[in-house]
Amino acid sequence: MTSTRNAPAGTLPRDDSTRVVLRPRYEGSNICTWIGFKHVNYLVEEAVLDHLRQRGFPAGELYERYGICTDITEIDTRMWTAYHIDDVAVATVRQAEGPGQELRFVVEMIADRGKPVRTVTAKVGVTLRKDVRGFPAEPVPAELAALVVDRIGTPQEPVAASGDDVIAQLTENRNAFGWSWRVPYPYCHFTERLQMSGYLRLMEEAVDLFLADRGVSIHTLLSEQNWIPVVPSSSITMLDEVGMEEEIHTVFTVENVFKRLTYTARMDCYVRRDGVLRKTATGTITHGYAVIENRRDWSQVDFDDRLHGALLGDGATS
């Protein structure tokens, strides 16, 4: 492996950006031909990994030779316009300044609509985590030595909870929905840890389950009103590591309903360790709603009384 620049320890080359052409995955085309927020974030992930590859630090080689795991630990994405399945996404990535040992990047994406149109802007944090499974490894490259950590995040302060009904305690007196689930192997990487794409799947599932619990499931509004949820922004930050087959307690809390246009909810994830709950991740997602006009176009609509009341959690109609 060779670096593209001679950089001091703890830094990567910052004097130029990289560019990569990507296409959305077919799996993400759930409603008509539009790409959901999760797969938009997958494009952001791929752009950052390609940036590291072009800078001389491909994730595969970092792991296989040096025992370094490349973990995306923070992703904050703004979606300005929708991607369609056959679109070409042109992503530009540059490194940004940031505190601590986490690498930070800014991603800007455009699509061709007869002229370049801004589609996505994102801020991404990457942690280089030492693999501790015991296999031999070469010395870490000097440019990266000060960036490698033994563990992602830091153990969080314990959250008070007793007994078996953790979800009831975490959601009590809050406009929230929660459930517990076991981390499956396909949501993990580097053999044992939950990865960012797993949290993105979890956030998508949290929205789906929350809406169904409130009587306004995605299928219900699609079949009755031709409405779909649309996402202008989302963010997730890992606070601590989670291992395969650990049980995560997930709480989805509506924090703000802005007029009848959008609502913002927070997702918090906890695990029980040594008899106490500790938060492992937090994130937010903002939704509006749109009516499908034809196979390609949609337009935003105001929340009606049923949806507005469901989001408020009290049956309110104004």
CSV table of C-alpha atoms in Angstrom, one decimal:
chain,number,residue,atom,x,y,z
A,1,MET,CA,0.0,0.0,0.0
A,2,THR,CA,1.3,3.5,-0.8
A,3,SER,CA,-0.1,6.8,0.3
A,4,THR,CA,-0.7,9.5,-2.3
A,5,ARG,CA,1.1,12.1,-0.1
A,6,ASN,CA,3.7,12.4,2.6
A,7,ALA,CA,1.4,13.4,5.5
A,8,PRO,CA,2.1,13.9,9.2
A,9,ALA,CA,0.9,11.2,11.6
A,10,GLY,CA,-2.8,11.4,12.2
A,11,THR,CA,-3.7,13.0,9.0
A,12,LEU,CA,-4.6,12.1,5.4
A,13,PRO,CA,-4.0,14.2,2.3
A,14,ARG,CA,-6.4,17.1,2.3
A,15,ASP,CA,-5.4,19.3,-0.6
A,16,ASP,CA,-7.7,17.7,-3.2
A,17,SER,CA,-11.0,16.1,-3.5
A,18,THR,CA,-12.0,12.9,-5.2
A,19,ARG,CA,-14.8,12.2,-7.6
A,20,VAL,CA,-16.7,8.9,-8.3
A,21,VAL,CA,-19.7,8.0,-10.5
A,22,LEU,CA,-22.2,5.7,-8.8
A,23,ARG,CA,-25.6,4.2,-9.5
A,24,PRO,CA,-28.4,3.5,-6.9
A,25,ARG,CA,-29.0,-0.1,-6.1
A,26,TYR,CA,-32.2,-1.7,-7.5
A,27,GLU,CA,-33.2,-2.9,-4.0
A,28,GLY,CA,-33.8,0.7,-3.0
A,29,SER,CA,-36.5,1.4,-5.6
A,30,ASN,CA,-39.4,0.5,-3.3
A,31,ILE,CA,-42.1,3.1,-4.4
A,32,CYS,CA,-42.3,3.6,-8.2
A,33,THR,CA,-38.7,4.3,-9.3
A,34,TRP,CA,-37.7,6.6,-6.4
A,35,ILE,CA,-34.7,5.6,-4.2
A,36,GLY,CA,-35.3,5.5,-0.5
A,37,PHE,CA,-33.2,7.4,2.1
A,38,LYS,CA,-31.4,4.3,3.2
A,39,HIS,CA,-30.0,3.6,-0.2
A,40,VAL,CA,-29.1,7.2,-0.7
A,41,ASN,CA,-27.0,6.9,2.4
A,42,TYR,CA,-25.5,3.7,0.9
A,43,LEU,CA,-24.3,5.9,-2.0
A,44,VAL,CA,-22.7,8.3,0.5
A,45,GLU,CA,-21.0,5.4,2.2
A,46,GLU,CA,-19.6,4.1,-1.1
A,47,ALA,CA,-18.4,7.6,-2.1
A,48,VAL,CA,-16.4,7.9,1.2
A,49,LEU,CA,-14.9,4.4,0.8
A,50,ASP,CA,-13.9,5.2,-2.7
A,51,HIS,CA,-12.2,8.4,-1.5
A,52,LEU,CA,-10.1,6.4,0.9
A,53,ARG,CA,-9.3,4.0,-1.8
A,54,GLN,CA,-8.2,6.7,-4.2
A,55,ARG,CA,-6.1,8.2,-1.3
A,56,GLY,CA,-4.3,4.9,-1.0
A,57,PHE,CA,-6.2,3.4,1.9
A,58,PRO,CA,-8.7,0.8,0.7
A,59,ALA,CA,-10.8,-0.7,3.4
A,60,GLY,CA,-10.1,-4.3,2.4
A,61,GLU,CA,-6.3,-3.9,2.5
A,62,LEU,CA,-6.3,-1.9,5.7
A,63,TYR,CA,-8.1,-4.8,7.4
A,64,GLU,CA,-6.2,-7.7,5.8
A,65,ARG,CA,-2.7,-6.3,6.1
A,66,TYR,CA,-2.8,-4.0,9.1
A,67,GLY,CA,-5.8,-5.2,11.2
A,68,ILE,CA,-7.6,-1.9,10.8
A,69,CYS,CA,-11.4,-1.8,10.5
A,70,THR,CA,-12.8,1.1,8.6
A,71,ASP,CA,-16.1,1.9,10.3
A,72,ILE,CA,-18.5,4.7,9.3
A,73,THR,CA,-19.6,5.9,12.7
A,74,GLU,CA,-21.5,9.1,11.8
A,75,ILE,CA,-23.6,10.1,8.8
A,76,ASP,CA,-25.7,13.2,8.4
A,77,THR,CA,-27.4,13.5,5.1
A,78,ARG,CA,-29.6,16.2,3.4
A,79,MET,CA,-31.5,15.0,0.3
A,80,TRP,CA,-32.4,17.9,-1.9
A,81,THR,CA,-34.2,16.0,-4.7
A,82,ALA,CA,-35.0,12.4,-5.3
A,83,TYR,CA,-32.9,9.8,-7.1
A,84,HIS,CA,-34.5,7.4,-9.6
A,85,ILE,CA,-33.3,3.9,-10.3
A,86,ASP,CA,-31.5,4.7,-13.6
A,87,ASP,CA,-29.9,7.9,-12.4
A,88,VAL,CA,-26.2,8.4,-12.4
A,89,ALA,CA,-24.9,9.9,-9.1
A,90,VAL,CA,-21.7,11.9,-9.3
A,91,ALA,CA,-20.2,12.3,-5.9
A,92,THR,CA,-17.4,14.6,-4.8
A,93,VAL,CA,-15.7,13.9,-1.5
A,94,ARG,CA,-13.2,16.0,0.5
A,95,GLN,CA,-11.8,15.7,4.0
A,96,ALA,CA,-12.9,18.1,6.6
A,97,GLU,CA,-11.5,19.3,9.9
A,98,GLY,CA,-12.9,17.7,13.1
A,99,PRO,CA,-12.1,17.1,16.7
A,100,GLY,CA,-10.7,13.8,18.1
A,101,GLN,CA,-9.4,10.8,16.1
A,102,GLU,CA,-12.4,10.4,13.8
A,103,LEU,CA,-11.9,11.2,10.2
A,104,ARG,CA,-14.5,13.6,8.8
A,105,PHE,CA,-15.6,14.0,5.2
A,106,VAL,CA,-18.0,16.2,3.2
A,107,VAL,CA,-19.9,14.5,0.3
A,108,GLU,CA,-21.7,16.4,-2.4
A,109,MET,CA,-23.7,14.6,-5.1
A,110,ILE,CA,-25.3,15.7,-8.3
A,111,ALA,CA,-27.5,14.2,-11.0
A,112,ASP,CA,-27.9,15.0,-14.6
A,113,ARG,CA,-31.3,16.6,-15.3
A,114,GLY,CA,-30.3,18.1,-18.6
A,115,LYS,CA,-28.0,20.1,-16.4
A,116,PRO,CA,-26.2,19.3,-13.1
A,117,VAL,CA,-28.7,19.3,-10.2
A,118,ARG,CA,-27.6,19.1,-6.6
A,119,THR,CA,-29.1,16.0,-5.0
A,120,VAL,CA,-27.3,15.2,-1.7
A,121,THR,CA,-25.0,16.8,0.7
A,122,ALA,CA,-23.6,14.8,3.7
A,123,LYS,CA,-21.2,14.9,6.5
A,124,VAL,CA,-19.6,11.6,7.4
A,125,GLY,CA,-17.4,10.4,10.3
A,126,VAL,CA,-15.0,7.4,9.9
A,127,THR,CA,-13.3,5.6,12.8
A,128,LEU,CA,-10.3,3.4,12.2
A,129,ARG,CA,-10.7,0.6,14.8
A,130,LYS,CA,-8.0,-1.9,15.6
A,131,ASP,CA,-9.0,-5.5,15.1
A,132,VAL,CA,-8.4,-7.5,18.2
A,133,ARG,CA,-9.1,-11.0,17.1
A,134,GLY,CA,-5.4,-12.0,17.5
A,135,PHE,CA,-4.2,-12.5,13.9
A,136,PRO,CA,-0.8,-11.2,13.0
A,137,ALA,CA,-0.7,-7.8,11.3
A,138,GLU,CA,1.9,-5.5,9.7
A,139,PRO,CA,2.8,-2.2,11.4
A,140,VAL,CA,0.1,0.5,10.9
A,141,PRO,CA,1.1,3.1,8.2
A,142,ALA,CA,2.6,6.2,9.8
A,143,GLU,CA,-0.1,8.4,8.3
A,144,LEU,CA,-2.8,6.5,10.2
A,145,ALA,CA,-1.0,5.6,13.5
A,146,ALA,CA,-2.5,8.4,15.6
A,147,LEU,CA,-6.0,7.7,14.2
A,148,VAL,CA,-6.4,4.1,15.2
A,149,VAL,CA,-8.5,3.4,18.3
A,150,ASP,CA,-9.2,0.2,20.3
A,151,ARG,CA,-12.9,0.7,20.5
A,152,ILE,CA,-15.6,2.8,18.7
A,153,GLY,CA,-17.1,5.5,20.9
A,154,THR,CA,-17.1,5.5,24.6
A,155,PRO,CA,-19.3,3.7,27.2
A,156,GLN,CA,-22.3,5.9,27.9
A,157,GLU,CA,-23.7,6.8,31.3
A,158,PRO,CA,-26.2,4.1,32.5
A,159,VAL,CA,-29.9,4.7,31.9
A,160,ALA,CA,-32.2,3.8,34.8
A,161,ALA,CA,-34.3,0.8,34.0
A,162,SER,CA,-35.4,-2.1,36.1
A,163,GLY,CA,-37.2,-5.4,35.5
A,164,ASP,CA,-38.0,-7.0,32.1
A,165,ASP,CA,-40.3,-4.3,30.5
A,166,VAL,CA,-37.5,-2.1,29.3
A,167,ILE,CA,-39.5,-0.6,26.4
A,168,ALA,CA,-42.4,0.5,28.7
A,169,GLN,CA,-39.9,2.4,30.9
A,170,LEU,CA,-38.1,4.0,28.0
A,171,THR,CA,-41.3,5.2,26.3
A,172,GLU,CA,-43.3,6.2,29.4
A,173,ASN,CA,-44.9,9.6,29.1
A,174,ARG,CA,-43.3,10.2,25.8
A,175,ASN,CA,-44.7,10.4,22.2
A,176,ALA,CA,-42.7,7.4,21.4
A,177,PHE,CA,-42.7,3.8,20.1
A,178,GLY,CA,-40.2,1.1,21.0
A,179,TRP,CA,-39.3,-2.5,20.5
A,180,SER,CA,-36.5,-5.0,21.2
A,181,TRP,CA,-34.7,-7.1,18.7
A,182,ARG,CA,-31.6,-9.3,18.4
A,183,VAL,CA,-28.8,-8.1,16.1
A,184,PRO,CA,-28.6,-10.5,13.2
A,185,TYR,CA,-25.4,-11.5,11.5
A,186,PRO,CA,-26.2,-9.8,8.1
A,187,TYR,CA,-26.3,-6.4,9.8
A,188,CYS,CA,-22.7,-6.8,11.0
A,189,HIS,CA,-19.2,-6.6,9.5
A,190,PHE,CA,-15.6,-7.3,10.4
A,191,THR,CA,-16.9,-10.6,11.8
A,192,GLU,CA,-18.8,-9.4,14.8
A,193,ARG,CA,-20.0,-5.8,15.0
A,194,LEU,CA,-23.2,-4.0,14.0
A,195,GLN,CA,-22.3,-1.6,11.1
A,196,MET,CA,-23.8,1.7,10.0
A,197,SER,CA,-25.9,0.2,7.2
A,198,GLY,CA,-27.5,-2.0,9.9
A,199,TYR,CA,-28.5,1.1,11.8
A,200,LEU,CA,-29.9,2.6,8.6
A,201,ARG,CA,-32.0,-0.5,8.2
A,202,LEU,CA,-33.1,-0.2,11.8
A,203,MET,CA,-34.1,3.4,11.4
A,204,GLU,CA,-36.2,2.5,8.3
A,205,GLU,CA,-37.8,-0.3,10.2
A,206,ALA,CA,-38.5,2.0,13.2
A,207,VAL,CA,-40.4,4.4,10.9
A,208,ASP,CA,-42.4,1.5,9.4
A,209,LEU,CA,-43.4,0.0,12.8
A,210,PHE,CA,-44.1,3.3,14.4
A,211,LEU,CA,-46.6,4.3,11.6
A,212,ALA,CA,-48.3,1.0,11.7
A,213,ASP,CA,-48.6,1.2,15.5
A,214,ARG,CA,-50.3,4.6,15.1
A,215,GLY,CA,-52.8,3.3,12.5
A,216,VAL,CA,-51.3,5.1,9.5
A,217,SER,CA,-49.1,2.4,8.1
A,218,ILE,CA,-47.3,3.1,4.8
A,219,HIS,CA,-49.5,0.5,3.1
A,220,THR,CA,-52.6,2.1,4.5
A,221,LEU,CA,-51.9,5.6,3.2
A,222,LEU,CA,-50.7,4.2,-0.1
A,223,SER,CA,-53.8,2.1,-0.7
A,224,GLU,CA,-56.3,4.7,0.6
A,225,GLN,CA,-54.8,8.0,-0.4
A,226,ASN,CA,-51.8,7.3,-2.7
A,227,TRP,CA,-49.6,9.0,-0.2
A,228,ILE,CA,-45.9,8.1,0.6
A,229,PRO,CA,-43.5,9.4,3.2
A,230,VAL,CA,-40.5,11.3,1.8
A,231,VAL,CA,-37.3,12.1,3.7
A,232,PRO,CA,-35.4,15.4,3.3
A,233,SER,CA,-32.8,14.6,6.0
A,234,SER,CA,-31.5,11.9,8.3
A,235,SER,CA,-28.6,11.4,10.7
A,236,ILE,CA,-27.1,8.6,12.8
A,237,THR,CA,-24.2,8.7,15.3
A,238,MET,CA,-22.7,5.6,16.9
A,239,LEU,CA,-21.9,6.1,20.5
A,240,ASP,CA,-20.6,2.6,21.4
A,241,GLU,CA,-20.1,-0.7,19.8
A,242,VAL,CA,-22.8,-3.4,19.5
A,243,GLY,CA,-22.0,-7.1,18.9
A,244,MET,CA,-23.7,-9.7,16.9
A,245,GLU,CA,-26.7,-11.3,18.7
A,246,GLU,CA,-26.8,-8.6,21.4
A,247,GLU,CA,-30.4,-7.4,22.1
A,248,ILE,CA,-31.0,-3.7,21.1
A,249,HIS,CA,-33.9,-1.8,22.7
A,250,THR,CA,-34.9,0.8,20.1
A,251,VAL,CA,-37.0,3.9,20.9
A,252,PHE,CA,-38.5,6.1,18.2
A,253,THR,CA,-39.7,9.5,19.6
A,254,VAL,CA,-41.5,12.2,17.7
A,255,GLU,CA,-39.8,15.4,18.7
A,256,ASN,CA,-41.4,18.0,16.4
A,257,VAL,CA,-44.4,18.3,14.1
A,258,PHE,CA,-43.8,21.4,12.0
A,259,LYS,CA,-47.2,22.8,11.0
A,260,ARG,CA,-48.7,20.1,8.8
A,261,LEU,CA,-45.6,19.8,6.5
A,262,THR,CA,-42.9,17.7,8.2
A,263,TYR,CA,-42.2,15.8,11.4
A,264,THR,CA,-38.8,15.0,13.0
A,265,ALA,CA,-38.3,11.9,15.1
A,266,ARG,CA,-35.3,10.7,17.1
A,267,MET,CA,-34.1,7.1,17.2
A,268,ASP,CA,-32.2,6.0,20.3
A,269,CYS,CA,-30.7,2.5,20.7
A,270,TYR,CA,-29.8,0.8,24.0
A,271,VAL,CA,-28.2,-2.4,25.2
A,272,ARG,CA,-28.3,-3.9,28.6
A,273,ARG,CA,-24.8,-4.7,30.0
A,274,ASP,CA,-23.9,-5.6,33.5
A,275,GLY,CA,-27.5,-5.0,34.6
A,276,VAL,CA,-27.8,-1.4,33.2
A,277,LEU,CA,-28.8,0.1,29.9
A,278,ARG,CA,-26.3,2.0,27.9
A,279,LYS,CA,-27.1,4.1,24.7
A,280,THR,CA,-25.2,2.8,21.7
A,281,ALA,CA,-26.5,5.1,18.9
A,282,THR,CA,-28.7,8.1,18.3
A,283,GLY,CA,-30.1,9.7,15.2
A,284,THR,CA,-32.9,11.8,13.7
A,285,ILE,CA,-35.0,11.6,10.6
A,286,THR,CA,-37.4,14.1,9.1
A,287,HIS,CA,-40.4,13.1,7.0
A,288,GLY,CA,-42.9,14.9,4.8
A,289,TYR,CA,-45.7,13.3,2.7
A,290,ALA,CA,-46.3,13.3,-1.0
A,291,VAL,CA,-49.0,12.1,-3.3
A,292,ILE,CA,-48.0,10.0,-6.2
A,293,GLU,CA,-49.1,11.8,-9.4
A,294,ASN,CA,-47.9,9.3,-12.0
A,295,ARG,CA,-45.1,6.7,-12.3
A,296,ARG,CA,-42.4,9.3,-12.2
A,297,ASP,CA,-43.7,12.4,-10.3
A,298,TRP,CA,-45.0,13.3,-6.9
A,299,SER,CA,-45.8,16.5,-5.0
A,300,GLN,CA,-45.8,17.3,-1.3
A,301,VAL,CA,-49.1,17.4,0.6
A,302,ASP,CA,-50.1,18.7,4.0
A,303,PHE,CA,-50.9,16.2,6.8
A,304,ASP,CA,-54.6,15.5,7.1
A,305,ASP,CA,-56.3,15.3,10.4
A,306,ARG,CA,-55.8,11.5,10.7
A,307,LEU,CA,-52.0,11.6,10.0
A,308,HIS,CA,-51.5,14.8,12.1
A,309,GLY,CA,-53.3,13.3,15.1
A,310,ALA,CA,-51.4,10.1,14.8
A,311,LEU,CA,-48.0,11.9,14.7
A,312,LEU,CA,-48.9,14.0,17.8
A,313,GLY,CA,-49.9,10.8,19.6
A,314,ASP,CA,-53.1,12.2,21.1
A,315,GLY,CA,-55.6,12.2,18.3
A,316,ALA,CA,-55.4,16.0,17.9
A,317,THR,CA,-56.8,17.4,14.7
A,318,SER,CA,-55.2,20.9,14.7
